[in-house]
Amino acid sequence: MLATFLIGLREGLEAALVVGILVAYLKRLDRKDVLPRMWAGVGAAILLALVIGAVLTFGAYALTFQGQEIIGGTLSLVTVGMVTWMIFWMRKAGRTMKATLQGGVDRALEAGTVWALVLVGFVSVAREGVETTLLLWSMVQSFGDAPSAILGAVLGLVVAMLAGWLLARGAVRLDLARFFTWTGGLLVIIAAGVLAYALSDLQEAGVVPGPFTAAAPLDAAGAVLVGWAGVPFGWAFDVTAAIRPDSALAVLLQATVGFMPRMSWLQVIAWVLYIAIVGTLFVRGLRRTAPGTTRSSSTPAVVSATPVKTESAATRAAATTVSPTPEGAS
């Protein structure tokens, strides 16, 4: 529940900030009349995420066990790729996100069509929605405790929407750069755990060699070897006698650091390599950012919603440079 809560909070807050930028900019241009079109696009993006979640959840029931494991493992790999891309994309695109979104609104208004602004709202939120759906679905599959995991995600999204609204209103102050930095580091660890679980699924399906396939090294009694004797397709360790896989401790460790009481060598190697490579790149990116510029360069911002009663292109362009950060997002 804690892991999915943090995922819902981070991803939801990103989406809330994007929507806040769009709404505030339209209000600044005194174009509240087109807000329903933008909200229609946002609603369509949310609906798409829910449909994908439903298809993944209920569609799996029609598959064989092997089919479920293959689909689950493959989608978990896709999720790891999307999360990794998002972690680094957010740092690079955050500095121009506001200008990019406002430029999309300008082009939609100039086009003068309903669908143009609907598309802006849809595209702006769809990426966050689909990414969140895939990540949460992968985590629910790995935890095996859907009710609490889903409850955590819902609570995280609700808190994110409330926080986004309060930030836009200036009612609270939050160091968003620090928030996204810490949660980005957390996502690196969570993604490593999802990667390890993806390999477990694919090994159980027989797609990747491992303890469940003919490639597994066996002892004289026919049991899969554990430890150094099990390299590379046996078990790296097996502590299920001390930590039950269904115990609270096992669930907590899996949710936080991706640890499972019994892991294959390929899972451990993949986890270590992911942390070493992606974690190093993430930390290096933080060090390259000057202390005085971290906040402005990596944090998306919501413009203030003061109306500007003009339609001229010059005034509209000038409006994009006013109030670059939200009053409540220091």
PDB file of N, CA and C in Angstrom, residues 221-286:
ATOM      1  N   ALA A 221      19.678 -34.973  -5.713  1.00  0.00           N
ATOM      2  CA  ALA A 221      18.280 -35.261  -5.395  1.00  0.00           C
ATOM      3  C   ALA A 221      17.310 -34.626  -6.386  1.00  0.00           C
ATOM      4  N   GLY A 222      17.834 -33.883  -7.362  1.00  0.00           N
ATOM      5  CA  GLY A 222      16.978 -33.253  -8.355  1.00  0.00           C
ATOM      6  C   GLY A 222      16.493 -31.871  -7.980  1.00  0.00           C
ATOM      7  N   ALA A 223      17.018 -31.287  -6.881  1.00  0.00           N
ATOM      8  CA  ALA A 223      16.637 -29.933  -6.469  1.00  0.00           C
ATOM      9  C   ALA A 223      17.554 -28.914  -7.125  1.00  0.00           C
ATOM     10  N   VAL A 224      16.996 -27.742  -7.408  1.00  0.00           N
ATOM     11  CA  VAL A 224      17.775 -26.676  -8.038  1.00  0.00           C
ATOM     12  C   VAL A 224      18.828 -26.177  -7.054  1.00  0.00           C
ATOM     13  N   LEU A 225      20.054 -26.040  -7.536  1.00  0.00           N
ATOM     14  CA  LEU A 225      21.153 -25.613  -6.694  1.00  0.00           C
ATOM     15  C   LEU A 225      21.004 -24.154  -6.270  1.00  0.00           C
ATOM     16  N   VAL A 226      21.480 -23.857  -5.061  1.00  0.00           N
ATOM     17  CA  VAL A 226      21.380 -22.510  -4.492  1.00  0.00           C
ATOM     18  C   VAL A 226      22.789 -21.988  -4.210  1.00  0.00           C
ATOM     19  N   GLY A 227      22.988 -20.692  -4.405  1.00  0.00           N
ATOM     20  CA  GLY A 227      24.285 -20.083  -4.126  1.00  0.00           C
ATOM     21  C   GLY A 227      25.202 -20.131  -5.325  1.00  0.00           C
ATOM     22  N   TRP A 228      26.535 -20.113  -5.075  1.00  0.00           N
ATOM     23  CA  TRP A 228      27.497 -20.080  -6.173  1.00  0.00           C
ATOM     24  C   TRP A 228      27.382 -21.303  -7.063  1.00  0.00           C
ATOM     25  N   ALA A 229      26.955 -22.413  -6.492  1.00  0.00           N
ATOM     26  CA  ALA A 229      26.812 -23.623  -7.305  1.00  0.00           C
ATOM     27  C   ALA A 229      25.675 -23.494  -8.317  1.00  0.00           C
ATOM     28  N   GLY A 230      24.779 -22.551  -8.089  1.00  0.00           N
ATOM     29  CA  GLY A 230      23.636 -22.387  -8.977  1.00  0.00           C
ATOM     30  C   GLY A 230      23.850 -21.410 -10.111  1.00  0.00           C
ATOM     31  N   VAL A 231      25.050 -20.802 -10.199  1.00  0.00           N
ATOM     32  CA  VAL A 231      25.328 -19.852 -11.287  1.00  0.00           C
ATOM     33  C   VAL A 231      25.325 -20.590 -12.625  1.00  0.00           C
ATOM     34  N   PRO A 232      24.679 -20.058 -13.690  1.00  0.00           N
ATOM     35  CA  PRO A 232      23.958 -18.780 -13.736  1.00  0.00           C
ATOM     36  C   PRO A 232      22.428 -18.908 -13.699  1.00  0.00           C
ATOM     37  N   PHE A 233      21.916 -20.160 -13.785  1.00  0.00           N
ATOM     38  CA  PHE A 233      20.473 -20.319 -13.947  1.00  0.00           C
ATOM     39  C   PHE A 233      19.786 -20.944 -12.741  1.00  0.00           C
ATOM     40  N   GLY A 234      20.491 -21.038 -11.621  1.00  0.00           N
ATOM     41  CA  GLY A 234      19.875 -21.552 -10.411  1.00  0.00           C
ATOM     42  C   GLY A 234      19.458 -20.418  -9.488  1.00  0.00           C
ATOM     43  N   TRP A 235      19.254 -20.767  -8.208  1.00  0.00           N
ATOM     44  CA  TRP A 235      18.874 -19.760  -7.221  1.00  0.00           C
ATOM     45  C   TRP A 235      20.101 -19.067  -6.657  1.00  0.00           C
ATOM     46  N   ALA A 236      20.037 -17.746  -6.579  1.00  0.00           N
ATOM     47  CA  ALA A 236      21.130 -17.002  -5.958  1.00  0.00           C
ATOM     48  C   ALA A 236      21.087 -17.188  -4.445  1.00  0.00           C
ATOM     49  N   PHE A 237      19.891 -17.192  -3.878  1.00  0.00           N
ATOM     50  CA  PHE A 237      19.711 -17.435  -2.447  1.00  0.00           C
ATOM     51  C   PHE A 237      18.283 -17.879  -2.202  1.00  0.00           C
ATOM     52  N   ASP A 238      18.054 -18.488  -1.078  1.00  0.00           N
ATOM     53  CA  ASP A 238      16.722 -18.953  -0.691  1.00  0.00           C
ATOM     54  C   ASP A 238      16.608 -18.855   0.827  1.00  0.00           C
ATOM     55  N   VAL A 239      15.915 -17.817   1.289  1.00  0.00           N
ATOM     56  CA  VAL A 239      15.745 -17.595   2.734  1.00  0.00           C
ATOM     57  C   VAL A 239      14.270 -17.732   3.112  1.00  0.00           C
ATOM     58  N   THR A 240      13.532 -18.523   2.351  1.00  0.00           N
ATOM     59  CA  THR A 240      12.101 -18.682   2.626  1.00  0.00           C
ATOM     60  C   THR A 240      11.854 -19.341   3.979  1.00  0.00           C
ATOM     61  N   ALA A 241      12.849 -20.089   4.496  1.00  0.00           N
ATOM     62  CA  ALA A 241      12.681 -20.710   5.812  1.00  0.00           C
ATOM     63  C   ALA A 241      12.678 -19.654   6.912  1.00  0.00           C
ATOM     64  N   ALA A 242      13.388 -18.544   6.689  1.00  0.00           N
ATOM     65  CA  ALA A 242      13.455 -17.469   7.689  1.00  0.00           C
ATOM     66  C   ALA A 242      12.429 -16.372   7.421  1.00  0.00           C
ATOM     67  N   ILE A 243      12.152 -16.096   6.133  1.00  0.00           N
ATOM     68  CA  ILE A 243      11.197 -15.044   5.753  1.00  0.00           C
ATOM     69  C   ILE A 243      10.163 -15.660   4.819  1.00  0.00           C
ATOM     70  N   ARG A 244       8.970 -15.869   5.310  1.00  0.00           N
ATOM     71  CA  ARG A 244       7.913 -16.442   4.473  1.00  0.00           C
ATOM     72  C   ARG A 244       7.559 -15.465   3.343  1.00  0.00           C
ATOM     73  N   PRO A 245       7.377 -15.954   2.110  1.00  0.00           N
ATOM     74  CA  PRO A 245       7.063 -15.078   0.988  1.00  0.00           C
ATOM     75  C   PRO A 245       5.791 -14.253   1.187  1.00  0.00           C
ATOM     76  N   ASP A 246       4.830 -14.769   2.001  1.00  0.00           N
ATOM     77  CA  ASP A 246       3.583 -14.045   2.212  1.00  0.00           C
ATOM     78  C   ASP A 246       3.585 -13.224   3.504  1.00  0.00           C
ATOM     79  N   SER A 247       4.734 -13.123   4.165  1.00  0.00           N
ATOM     80  CA  SER A 247       4.797 -12.387   5.427  1.00  0.00           C
ATOM     81  C   SER A 247       4.845 -10.880   5.172  1.00  0.00           C
ATOM     82  N   ALA A 248       4.527 -10.095   6.200  1.00  0.00           N
ATOM     83  CA  ALA A 248       4.539  -8.638   6.079  1.00  0.00           C
ATOM     84  C   ALA A 248       5.932  -8.126   5.760  1.00  0.00           C
ATOM     85  N   LEU A 249       6.955  -8.753   6.360  1.00  0.00           N
ATOM     86  CA  LEU A 249       8.329  -8.327   6.107  1.00  0.00           C
ATOM     87  C   LEU A 249       8.711  -8.543   4.652  1.00  0.00           C
ATOM     88  N   ALA A 250       8.331  -9.689   4.089  1.00  0.00           N
ATOM     89  CA  ALA A 250       8.663  -9.984   2.691  1.00  0.00           C
ATOM     90  C   ALA A 250       7.983  -8.986   1.757  1.00  0.00           C
ATOM     91  N   VAL A 251       6.698  -8.680   2.025  1.00  0.00           N
ATOM     92  CA  VAL A 251       5.967  -7.717   1.198  1.00  0.00           C
ATOM     93  C   VAL A 251       6.593  -6.337   1.302  1.00  0.00           C
ATOM     94  N   LEU A 252       6.985  -5.941   2.521  1.00  0.00           N
ATOM     95  CA  LEU A 252       7.596  -4.625   2.725  1.00  0.00           C
ATOM     96  C   LEU A 252       8.918  -4.514   1.979  1.00  0.00           C
ATOM     97  N   LEU A 253       9.745  -5.543   2.071  1.00  0.00           N
ATOM     98  CA  LEU A 253      11.032  -5.515   1.384  1.00  0.00           C
ATOM     99  C   LEU A 253      10.858  -5.506  -0.131  1.00  0.00           C
ATOM    100  N   GLN A 254       9.884  -6.262  -0.624  1.00  0.00           N
ATOM    101  CA  GLN A 254       9.661  -6.280  -2.059  1.00  0.00           C
ATOM    102  C   GLN A 254       9.138  -4.937  -2.544  1.00  0.00           C
ATOM    103  N   ALA A 255       8.305  -4.284  -1.745  1.00  0.00           N
ATOM    104  CA  ALA A 255       7.732  -2.996  -2.142  1.00  0.00           C
ATOM    105  C   ALA A 255       8.763  -1.882  -2.130  1.00  0.00           C
ATOM    106  N   THR A 256       9.755  -1.990  -1.265  1.00  0.00           N
ATOM    107  CA  THR A 256      10.713  -0.900  -1.115  1.00  0.00           C
ATOM    108  C   THR A 256      11.992  -1.095  -1.923  1.00  0.00           C
ATOM    109  N   VAL A 257      12.579  -2.288  -1.847  1.00  0.00           N
ATOM    110  CA  VAL A 257      13.862  -2.500  -2.513  1.00  0.00           C
ATOM    111  C   VAL A 257      13.825  -3.628  -3.533  1.00  0.00           C
ATOM    112  N   GLY A 258      12.657  -4.231  -3.766  1.00  0.00           N
ATOM    113  CA  GLY A 258      12.558  -5.296  -4.751  1.00  0.00           C
ATOM    114  C   GLY A 258      13.106  -6.633  -4.292  1.00  0.00           C
ATOM    115  N   PHE A 259      13.291  -6.796  -2.992  1.00  0.00           N
ATOM    116  CA  PHE A 259      13.826  -8.054  -2.454  1.00  0.00           C
ATOM    117  C   PHE A 259      12.731  -9.097  -2.335  1.00  0.00           C
ATOM    118  N   MET A 260      13.045 -10.335  -2.768  1.00  0.00           N
ATOM    119  CA  MET A 260      12.160 -11.483  -2.597  1.00  0.00           C
ATOM    120  C   MET A 260      12.915 -12.567  -1.846  1.00  0.00           C
ATOM    121  N   PRO A 261      12.257 -13.315  -0.972  1.00  0.00           N
ATOM    122  CA  PRO A 261      12.959 -14.329  -0.170  1.00  0.00           C
ATOM    123  C   PRO A 261      13.724 -15.352  -0.992  1.00  0.00           C
ATOM    124  N   ARG A 262      13.313 -15.555  -2.232  1.00  0.00           N
ATOM    125  CA  ARG A 262      14.040 -16.478  -3.105  1.00  0.00           C
ATOM    126  C   ARG A 262      14.155 -15.835  -4.485  1.00  0.00           C
ATOM    127  N   MET A 263      15.389 -15.648  -4.920  1.00  0.00           N
ATOM    128  CA  MET A 263      15.626 -14.981  -6.203  1.00  0.00           C
ATOM    129  C   MET A 263      16.648 -15.764  -7.008  1.00  0.00           C
ATOM    130  N   SER A 264      16.448 -15.768  -8.312  1.00  0.00           N
ATOM    131  CA  SER A 264      17.393 -16.454  -9.199  1.00  0.00           C
ATOM    132  C   SER A 264      18.601 -15.555  -9.454  1.00  0.00           C
ATOM    133  N   TRP A 265      19.649 -16.158  -9.994  1.00  0.00           N
ATOM    134  CA  TRP A 265      20.852 -15.382 -10.282  1.00  0.00           C
ATOM    135  C   TRP A 265      20.569 -14.311 -11.338  1.00  0.00           C
ATOM    136  N   LEU A 266      19.761 -14.614 -12.338  1.00  0.00           N
ATOM    137  CA  LEU A 266      19.461 -13.603 -13.356  1.00  0.00           C
ATOM    138  C   LEU A 266      18.706 -12.431 -12.748  1.00  0.00           C
ATOM    139  N   GLN A 267      17.804 -12.693 -11.804  1.00  0.00           N
ATOM    140  CA  GLN A 267      17.098 -11.607 -11.133  1.00  0.00           C
ATOM    141  C   GLN A 267      18.056 -10.713 -10.355  1.00  0.00           C
ATOM    142  N   VAL A 268      18.937 -11.325  -9.598  1.00  0.00           N
ATOM    143  CA  VAL A 268      19.888 -10.557  -8.790  1.00  0.00           C
ATOM    144  C   VAL A 268      20.828  -9.744  -9.679  1.00  0.00           C
ATOM    145  N   ILE A 269      21.331 -10.372 -10.736  1.00  0.00           N
ATOM    146  CA  ILE A 269      22.249  -9.678 -11.644  1.00  0.00           C
ATOM    147  C   ILE A 269      21.545  -8.493 -12.302  1.00  0.00           C
ATOM    148  N   ALA A 270      20.302  -8.705 -12.766  1.00  0.00           N
ATOM    149  CA  ALA A 270      19.552  -7.621 -13.405  1.00  0.00           C
ATOM    150  C   ALA A 270      19.301  -6.481 -12.412  1.00  0.00           C
ATOM    151  N   TRP A 271      18.933  -6.827 -11.171  1.00  0.00           N
ATOM    152  CA  TRP A 271      18.679  -5.800 -10.149  1.00  0.00           C
ATOM    153  C   TRP A 271      19.932  -4.984  -9.882  1.00  0.00           C
ATOM    154  N   VAL A 272      21.062  -5.658  -9.693  1.00  0.00           N
ATOM    155  CA  VAL A 272      22.323  -4.963  -9.391  1.00  0.00           C
ATOM    156  C   VAL A 272      22.754  -4.076 -10.554  1.00  0.00           C
ATOM    157  N   LEU A 273      22.686  -4.600 -11.784  1.00  0.00           N
ATOM    158  CA  LEU A 273      23.100  -3.822 -12.945  1.00  0.00           C
ATOM    159  C   LEU A 273      22.210  -2.598 -13.138  1.00  0.00           C
ATOM    160  N   TYR A 274      20.899  -2.762 -12.934  1.00  0.00           N
ATOM    161  CA  TYR A 274      19.989  -1.622 -13.103  1.00  0.00           C
ATOM    162  C   TYR A 274      20.312  -0.527 -12.091  1.00  0.00           C
ATOM    163  N   ILE A 275      20.466  -0.915 -10.817  1.00  0.00           N
ATOM    164  CA  ILE A 275      20.792   0.072  -9.785  1.00  0.00           C
ATOM    165  C   ILE A 275      22.128   0.733 -10.087  1.00  0.00           C
ATOM    166  N   ALA A 276      23.107  -0.059 -10.496  1.00  0.00           N
ATOM    167  CA  ALA A 276      24.444   0.479 -10.747  1.00  0.00           C
ATOM    168  C   ALA A 276      24.445   1.466 -11.916  1.00  0.00           C
ATOM    169  N   ILE A 277      23.779   1.094 -13.007  1.00  0.00           N
ATOM    170  CA  ILE A 277      23.817   1.935 -14.209  1.00  0.00           C
ATOM    171  C   ILE A 277      22.870   3.119 -14.093  1.00  0.00           C
ATOM    172  N   VAL A 278      21.591   2.836 -13.877  1.00  0.00           N
ATOM    173  CA  VAL A 278      20.601   3.913 -13.829  1.00  0.00           C
ATOM    174  C   VAL A 278      20.806   4.794 -12.596  1.00  0.00           C
ATOM    175  N   GLY A 279      21.110   4.155 -11.459  1.00  0.00           N
ATOM    176  CA  GLY A 279      21.347   4.933 -10.246  1.00  0.00           C
ATOM    177  C   GLY A 279      22.537   5.859 -10.395  1.00  0.00           C
ATOM    178  N   THR A 280      23.618   5.376 -11.012  1.00  0.00           N
ATOM    179  CA  THR A 280      24.791   6.226 -11.221  1.00  0.00           C
ATOM    180  C   THR A 280      24.475   7.406 -12.130  1.00  0.00           C
ATOM    181  N   LEU A 281      23.775   7.144 -13.226  1.00  0.00           N
ATOM    182  CA  LEU A 281      23.398   8.232 -14.132  1.00  0.00           C
ATOM    183  C   LEU A 281      22.489   9.242 -13.444  1.00  0.00           C
ATOM    184  N   PHE A 282      21.584   8.749 -12.597  1.00  0.00           N
ATOM    185  CA  PHE A 282      20.676   9.638 -11.880  1.00  0.00           C
ATOM    186  C   PHE A 282      21.448  10.547 -10.921  1.00  0.00           C
ATOM    187  N   VAL A 283      22.375   9.974 -10.161  1.00  0.00           N
ATOM    188  CA  VAL A 283      23.161  10.761  -9.205  1.00  0.00           C
ATOM    189  C   VAL A 283      24.071  11.742  -9.931  1.00  0.00           C
ATOM    190  N   ARG A 284      24.665  11.312 -11.033  1.00  0.00           N
ATOM    191  CA  ARG A 284      25.518  12.211 -11.798  1.00  0.00           C
ATOM    192  C   ARG A 284      24.726  13.399 -12.322  1.00  0.00           C
ATOM    193  N   GLY A 285      23.509  13.149 -12.737  1.00  0.00           N
ATOM    194  CA  GLY A 285      22.671  14.246 -13.209  1.00  0.00           C
ATOM    195  C   GLY A 285      22.394  15.254 -12.113  1.00  0.00           C
ATOM    196  N   LEU A 286      22.224  14.774 -10.887  1.00  0.00           N
ATOM    197  CA  LEU A 286      21.998  15.685  -9.764  1.00  0.00           C
ATOM    198  C   LEU A 286      23.237  16.517  -9.483  1.00  0.00           C
TER     199      LEU A 286
END
